[in-house]
Amino acid sequence: MLINAVILILREVIEASLIVSLFLAYSQRSGKAKTVLLPALFLGGIFATIYAINISSISQWLDGAGQEATNASISILLYLFLLLFVITTVSKKTKQNRQLSIIAMIAGITLATTQEGTEIILYIHGFFSSPELFKPVLFGSLIGAGIGLSFGIFIYYLLVNVSRKTGFIIGYILILLVAGSMVLQTAQLLAQIDWIPSQYPLWDSSELISERSLTGQLLYALIGYEATPTATQVIGYSISLLLFLAITIFTLKKNK
């Protein structure tokens, strides 16, 4: 139970801390005030608490598909705000683009904190009625959260201490992968509620990297790793990456 708690909480914290660290590093390198991003963490925590408290009611929405549909919506919105952030970052440095960039970062942090915070609250709360399990789960959760936050801090200091060009490349690759994982998670959620057709997996890499292993969970957090992806998931993931790249290249060329 201790190991399971470490892995699960680590996965959730890494997803959020990666996004936060990327935005904080960008703010540091670009001279933007990082303090405007801190309220987004607080706001995300409030939304996560509200979401978790009302999860029973939300789950009944849309004929029992409320939770999955809500999480899928959050993932898609996060993808769009990550895309908006990149567009405004590589565009001309106008006042409007700076404002949109800040809005994208605040919204991205709020959404990521809400999504991952809700999962953490629900997981820990599930063991409140079992004192013999609650303590190891709580301890494991603290360990997982600590590792996840340390990862985010490492990414932040990496990005602010390398050259501007190297930092941009590393940051862009990480944002690209996170954005793609949001679309893949959306496809997984919509398949669970039969909003997209169920399909046989194209392959099964469970023997190589199990989704339940530490490596599998870390890859899920970073790139949306799925050991048994369907054609819809692979196509959606590929299109989301290509679209992200195409819009970035188009914006760069347009602003030369």
mmCIF file of N, CA and C in Angstrom, residues 62-134:
data_model
loop_
_atom_site.group_PDB
_atom_site.id
_atom_site.type_symbol
_atom_site.label_atom_id
_atom_site.label_comp_id
_atom_site.label_asym_id
_atom_site.label_seq_id
_atom_site.Cartn_x
_atom_site.Cartn_y
_atom_site.Cartn_z
ATOM 1 N N LEU A 62 -24.756 13.682 -16.991
ATOM 2 C CA LEU A 62 -24.638 13.051 -18.314
ATOM 3 C C LEU A 62 -24.806 11.531 -18.219
ATOM 4 N N ASP A 63 -25.813 11.110 -17.461
ATOM 5 C CA ASP A 63 -26.119 9.678 -17.318
ATOM 6 C C ASP A 63 -24.947 8.879 -16.754
ATOM 7 N N GLY A 64 -24.300 9.450 -15.765
ATOM 8 C CA GLY A 64 -23.219 8.730 -15.093
ATOM 9 C C GLY A 64 -21.841 8.951 -15.676
ATOM 10 N N ALA A 65 -21.736 9.831 -16.665
ATOM 11 C CA ALA A 65 -20.440 10.074 -17.308
ATOM 12 C C ALA A 65 -19.838 11.414 -16.894
ATOM 13 N N GLY A 66 -20.373 12.014 -15.836
ATOM 14 C CA GLY A 66 -19.975 13.361 -15.450
ATOM 15 C C GLY A 66 -18.511 13.525 -15.102
ATOM 16 N N GLN A 67 -17.972 12.611 -14.294
ATOM 17 C CA GLN A 67 -16.578 12.751 -13.867
ATOM 18 C C GLN A 67 -15.625 12.617 -15.045
ATOM 19 N N GLU A 68 -15.842 11.608 -15.875
ATOM 20 C CA GLU A 68 -14.970 11.404 -17.030
ATOM 21 C C GLU A 68 -15.072 12.562 -18.014
ATOM 22 N N ALA A 69 -16.301 13.043 -18.241
ATOM 23 C CA ALA A 69 -16.492 14.156 -19.171
ATOM 24 C C ALA A 69 -15.845 15.433 -18.641
ATOM 25 N N THR A 70 -15.948 15.659 -17.336
ATOM 26 C CA THR A 70 -15.331 16.842 -16.741
ATOM 27 C C THR A 70 -13.816 16.774 -16.841
ATOM 28 N N ASN A 71 -13.243 15.625 -16.507
ATOM 29 C CA ASN A 71 -11.787 15.469 -16.595
ATOM 30 C C ASN A 71 -11.294 15.600 -18.032
ATOM 31 N N ALA A 72 -12.072 15.065 -18.971
ATOM 32 C CA ALA A 72 -11.705 15.182 -20.385
ATOM 33 C C ALA A 72 -11.741 16.642 -20.827
ATOM 34 N N SER A 73 -12.727 17.379 -20.348
ATOM 35 C CA SER A 73 -12.841 18.802 -20.680
ATOM 36 C C SER A 73 -11.658 19.585 -20.132
ATOM 37 N N ILE A 74 -11.263 19.262 -18.898
ATOM 38 C CA ILE A 74 -10.113 19.933 -18.297
ATOM 39 C C ILE A 74 -8.846 19.652 -19.103
ATOM 40 N N SER A 75 -8.677 18.403 -19.532
ATOM 41 C CA SER A 75 -7.487 18.034 -20.301
ATOM 42 C C SER A 75 -7.431 18.771 -21.637
ATOM 43 N N ILE A 76 -8.563 18.866 -22.319
ATOM 44 C CA ILE A 76 -8.603 19.566 -23.606
ATOM 45 C C ILE A 76 -8.339 21.058 -23.418
ATOM 46 N N LEU A 77 -8.937 21.644 -22.387
ATOM 47 C CA LEU A 77 -8.694 23.058 -22.101
ATOM 48 C C LEU A 77 -7.224 23.302 -21.785
ATOM 49 N N LEU A 78 -6.617 22.382 -21.052
ATOM 50 C CA LEU A 78 -5.203 22.511 -20.722
ATOM 51 C C LEU A 78 -4.351 22.458 -21.988
ATOM 52 N N TYR A 79 -4.695 21.562 -22.899
ATOM 53 C CA TYR A 79 -3.996 21.484 -24.183
ATOM 54 C C TYR A 79 -4.085 22.820 -24.922
ATOM 55 N N LEU A 80 -5.278 23.395 -24.968
ATOM 56 C CA LEU A 80 -5.497 24.648 -25.690
ATOM 57 C C LEU A 80 -4.745 25.813 -25.047
ATOM 58 N N PHE A 81 -4.714 25.857 -23.720
ATOM 59 C CA PHE A 81 -3.988 26.942 -23.056
ATOM 60 C C PHE A 81 -2.475 26.779 -23.206
ATOM 61 N N LEU A 82 -1.985 25.544 -23.248
ATOM 62 C CA LEU A 82 -0.566 25.323 -23.529
ATOM 63 C C LEU A 82 -0.232 25.799 -24.945
ATOM 64 N N LEU A 83 -1.137 25.532 -25.872
ATOM 65 C CA LEU A 83 -0.944 25.987 -27.249
ATOM 66 C C LEU A 83 -0.969 27.513 -27.318
ATOM 67 N N LEU A 84 -1.914 28.123 -26.612
ATOM 68 C CA LEU A 84 -1.993 29.589 -26.575
ATOM 69 C C LEU A 84 -0.719 30.179 -25.986
ATOM 70 N N PHE A 85 -0.202 29.549 -24.949
ATOM 71 C CA PHE A 85 1.032 30.029 -24.333
ATOM 72 C C PHE A 85 2.181 30.025 -25.329
ATOM 73 N N VAL A 86 2.322 28.935 -26.068
ATOM 74 C CA VAL A 86 3.409 28.835 -27.043
ATOM 75 C C VAL A 86 3.235 29.866 -28.153
ATOM 76 N N ILE A 87 2.015 30.021 -28.651
ATOM 77 C CA ILE A 87 1.750 30.985 -29.725
ATOM 78 C C ILE A 87 2.130 32.396 -29.294
ATOM 79 N N THR A 88 1.685 32.791 -28.110
ATOM 80 C CA THR A 88 1.966 34.147 -27.640
ATOM 81 C C THR A 88 3.438 34.336 -27.290
ATOM 82 N N THR A 89 4.113 33.240 -26.947
ATOM 83 C CA THR A 89 5.527 33.321 -26.593
ATOM 84 C C THR A 89 6.399 33.537 -27.819
ATOM 85 N N VAL A 90 6.078 32.863 -28.919
ATOM 86 C CA VAL A 90 6.895 32.975 -30.127
ATOM 87 C C VAL A 90 6.420 34.094 -31.048
ATOM 88 N N SER A 91 5.318 34.754 -30.703
ATOM 89 C CA SER A 91 4.826 35.873 -31.504
ATOM 90 C C SER A 91 5.549 37.161 -31.119
ATOM 91 N N LYS A 92 5.219 38.225 -31.813
ATOM 92 C CA LYS A 92 5.813 39.523 -31.521
ATOM 93 C C LYS A 92 5.481 39.946 -30.097
ATOM 94 N N LYS A 93 6.428 40.630 -29.462
ATOM 95 C CA LYS A 93 6.269 41.013 -28.062
ATOM 96 C C LYS A 93 5.378 42.257 -27.932
ATOM 97 N N THR A 94 4.094 42.062 -28.119
ATOM 98 C CA THR A 94 3.146 43.153 -27.956
ATOM 99 C C THR A 94 2.506 43.060 -26.576
ATOM 100 N N LYS A 95 1.850 44.141 -26.163
ATOM 101 C CA LYS A 95 1.181 44.153 -24.867
ATOM 102 C C LYS A 95 0.086 43.095 -24.817
ATOM 103 N N GLN A 96 -0.649 42.955 -25.916
ATOM 104 C CA GLN A 96 -1.735 41.971 -25.969
ATOM 105 C C GLN A 96 -1.202 40.555 -25.829
ATOM 106 N N ASN A 97 -0.098 40.249 -26.520
ATOM 107 C CA ASN A 97 0.491 38.909 -26.432
ATOM 108 C C ASN A 97 1.016 38.621 -25.039
ATOM 109 N N ARG A 98 1.595 39.628 -24.400
ATOM 110 C CA ARG A 98 2.074 39.444 -23.020
ATOM 111 C C ARG A 98 0.922 39.140 -22.078
ATOM 112 N N GLN A 99 -0.185 39.841 -22.270
ATOM 113 C CA GLN A 99 -1.358 39.614 -21.419
ATOM 114 C C GLN A 99 -1.940 38.224 -21.656
ATOM 115 N N LEU A 100 -2.027 37.828 -22.934
ATOM 116 C CA LEU A 100 -2.546 36.498 -23.261
ATOM 117 C C LEU A 100 -1.631 35.401 -22.721
ATOM 118 N N SER A 101 -0.334 35.658 -22.760
ATOM 119 C CA SER A 101 0.622 34.686 -22.228
ATOM 120 C C SER A 101 0.420 34.483 -20.735
ATOM 121 N N ILE A 102 0.217 35.566 -20.005
ATOM 122 C CA ILE A 102 -0.020 35.478 -18.561
ATOM 123 C C ILE A 102 -1.331 34.756 -18.275
ATOM 124 N N ILE A 103 -2.374 35.070 -19.058
ATOM 125 C CA ILE A 103 -3.668 34.402 -18.892
ATOM 126 C C ILE A 103 -3.521 32.897 -19.126
ATOM 127 N N ALA A 104 -2.767 32.535 -20.177
ATOM 128 C CA ALA A 104 -2.562 31.117 -20.495
ATOM 129 C C ALA A 104 -1.835 30.397 -19.363
ATOM 130 N N MET A 105 -0.845 31.053 -18.769
ATOM 131 C CA MET A 105 -0.100 30.436 -17.674
ATOM 132 C C MET A 105 -0.966 30.282 -16.427
ATOM 133 N N ILE A 106 -1.719 31.325 -16.097
ATOM 134 C CA ILE A 106 -2.599 31.250 -14.925
ATOM 135 C C ILE A 106 -3.645 30.155 -15.109
ATOM 136 N N ALA A 107 -4.265 30.130 -16.296
ATOM 137 C CA ALA A 107 -5.290 29.118 -16.567
ATOM 138 C C ALA A 107 -4.681 27.714 -16.557
ATOM 139 N N GLY A 108 -3.485 27.566 -17.146
ATOM 140 C CA GLY A 108 -2.831 26.259 -17.197
ATOM 141 C C GLY A 108 -2.511 25.729 -15.816
ATOM 142 N N ILE A 109 -1.955 26.577 -14.956
ATOM 143 C CA ILE A 109 -1.630 26.157 -13.589
ATOM 144 C C ILE A 109 -2.896 25.825 -12.807
ATOM 145 N N THR A 110 -3.929 26.654 -12.970
ATOM 146 C CA THR A 110 -5.191 26.413 -12.256
ATOM 147 C C THR A 110 -5.810 25.087 -12.671
ATOM 148 N N LEU A 111 -5.866 24.827 -13.975
ATOM 149 C CA LEU A 111 -6.457 23.587 -14.478
ATOM 150 C C LEU A 111 -5.655 22.363 -14.046
ATOM 151 N N ALA A 112 -4.326 22.455 -14.166
ATOM 152 C CA ALA A 112 -3.475 21.320 -13.795
ATOM 153 C C ALA A 112 -3.594 21.017 -12.308
ATOM 154 N N THR A 113 -3.596 22.058 -11.479
ATOM 155 C CA THR A 113 -3.716 21.868 -10.037
ATOM 156 C C THR A 113 -5.086 21.310 -9.663
ATOM 157 N N THR A 114 -6.112 21.792 -10.358
ATOM 158 C CA THR A 114 -7.463 21.288 -10.097
ATOM 159 C C THR A 114 -7.570 19.814 -10.430
ATOM 160 N N GLN A 115 -7.088 19.450 -11.612
ATOM 161 C CA GLN A 115 -7.201 18.058 -12.074
ATOM 162 C C GLN A 115 -6.421 17.095 -11.189
ATOM 163 N N GLU A 116 -5.157 17.408 -10.955
ATOM 164 C CA GLU A 116 -4.323 16.488 -10.177
ATOM 165 C C GLU A 116 -4.656 16.564 -8.688
ATOM 166 N N GLY A 117 -4.984 17.759 -8.204
ATOM 167 C CA GLY A 117 -5.343 17.902 -6.796
ATOM 168 C C GLY A 117 -6.582 17.113 -6.433
ATOM 169 N N THR A 118 -7.556 17.101 -7.328
ATOM 170 C CA THR A 118 -8.781 16.330 -7.094
ATOM 171 C C THR A 118 -8.477 14.847 -6.939
ATOM 172 N N GLU A 119 -7.644 14.317 -7.836
ATOM 173 C CA GLU A 119 -7.279 12.897 -7.763
ATOM 174 C C GLU A 119 -6.586 12.568 -6.447
ATOM 175 N N ILE A 120 -5.715 13.452 -6.002
ATOM 176 C CA ILE A 120 -4.996 13.220 -4.744
ATOM 177 C C ILE A 120 -5.951 13.236 -3.554
ATOM 178 N N ILE A 121 -6.837 14.227 -3.531
ATOM 179 C CA ILE A 121 -7.801 14.336 -2.421
ATOM 180 C C ILE A 121 -8.696 13.105 -2.366
ATOM 181 N N LEU A 122 -9.205 12.696 -3.510
ATOM 182 C CA LEU A 122 -10.102 11.537 -3.555
ATOM 183 C C LEU A 122 -9.379 10.257 -3.127
ATOM 184 N N TYR A 123 -8.139 10.120 -3.543
ATOM 185 C CA TYR A 123 -7.375 8.910 -3.202
ATOM 186 C C TYR A 123 -7.140 8.828 -1.698
ATOM 187 N N ILE A 124 -6.650 9.911 -1.101
ATOM 188 C CA ILE A 124 -6.362 9.902 0.332
ATOM 189 C C ILE A 124 -7.646 9.777 1.145
ATOM 190 N N HIS A 125 -8.687 10.472 0.716
ATOM 191 C CA HIS A 125 -9.962 10.433 1.453
ATOM 192 C C HIS A 125 -10.550 9.022 1.486
ATOM 193 N N GLY A 126 -10.267 8.238 0.456
ATOM 194 C CA GLY A 126 -10.796 6.880 0.386
ATOM 195 C C GLY A 126 -10.317 5.975 1.512
ATOM 196 N N PHE A 127 -9.256 6.400 2.231
ATOM 197 C CA PHE A 127 -8.695 5.569 3.298
ATOM 198 C C PHE A 127 -8.979 6.138 4.688
ATOM 199 N N PHE A 128 -9.784 7.197 4.762
ATOM 200 C CA PHE A 128 -10.093 7.784 6.060
ATOM 201 C C PHE A 128 -10.743 6.786 7.008
ATOM 202 N N SER A 129 -11.582 5.921 6.476
ATOM 203 C CA SER A 129 -12.321 4.979 7.319
ATOM 204 C C SER A 129 -11.508 3.741 7.683
ATOM 205 N N SER A 130 -10.259 3.667 7.216
ATOM 206 C CA SER A 130 -9.399 2.511 7.525
ATOM 207 C C SER A 130 -8.102 3.004 8.161
ATOM 208 N N PRO A 131 -8.123 3.219 9.485
ATOM 209 C CA PRO A 131 -6.947 3.772 10.172
ATOM 210 C C PRO A 131 -5.673 2.962 9.936
ATOM 211 N N GLU A 132 -5.815 1.637 9.816
ATOM 212 C CA GLU A 132 -4.621 0.807 9.637
ATOM 213 C C GLU A 132 -3.988 1.017 8.266
ATOM 214 N N LEU A 133 -4.771 1.501 7.301
ATOM 215 C CA LEU A 133 -4.247 1.775 5.967
ATOM 216 C C LEU A 133 -3.946 3.251 5.757
ATOM 217 N N PHE A 134 -4.655 4.106 6.485
ATOM 218 C CA PHE A 134 -4.535 5.550 6.255
ATOM 219 C C PHE A 134 -3.119 6.055 6.519
#
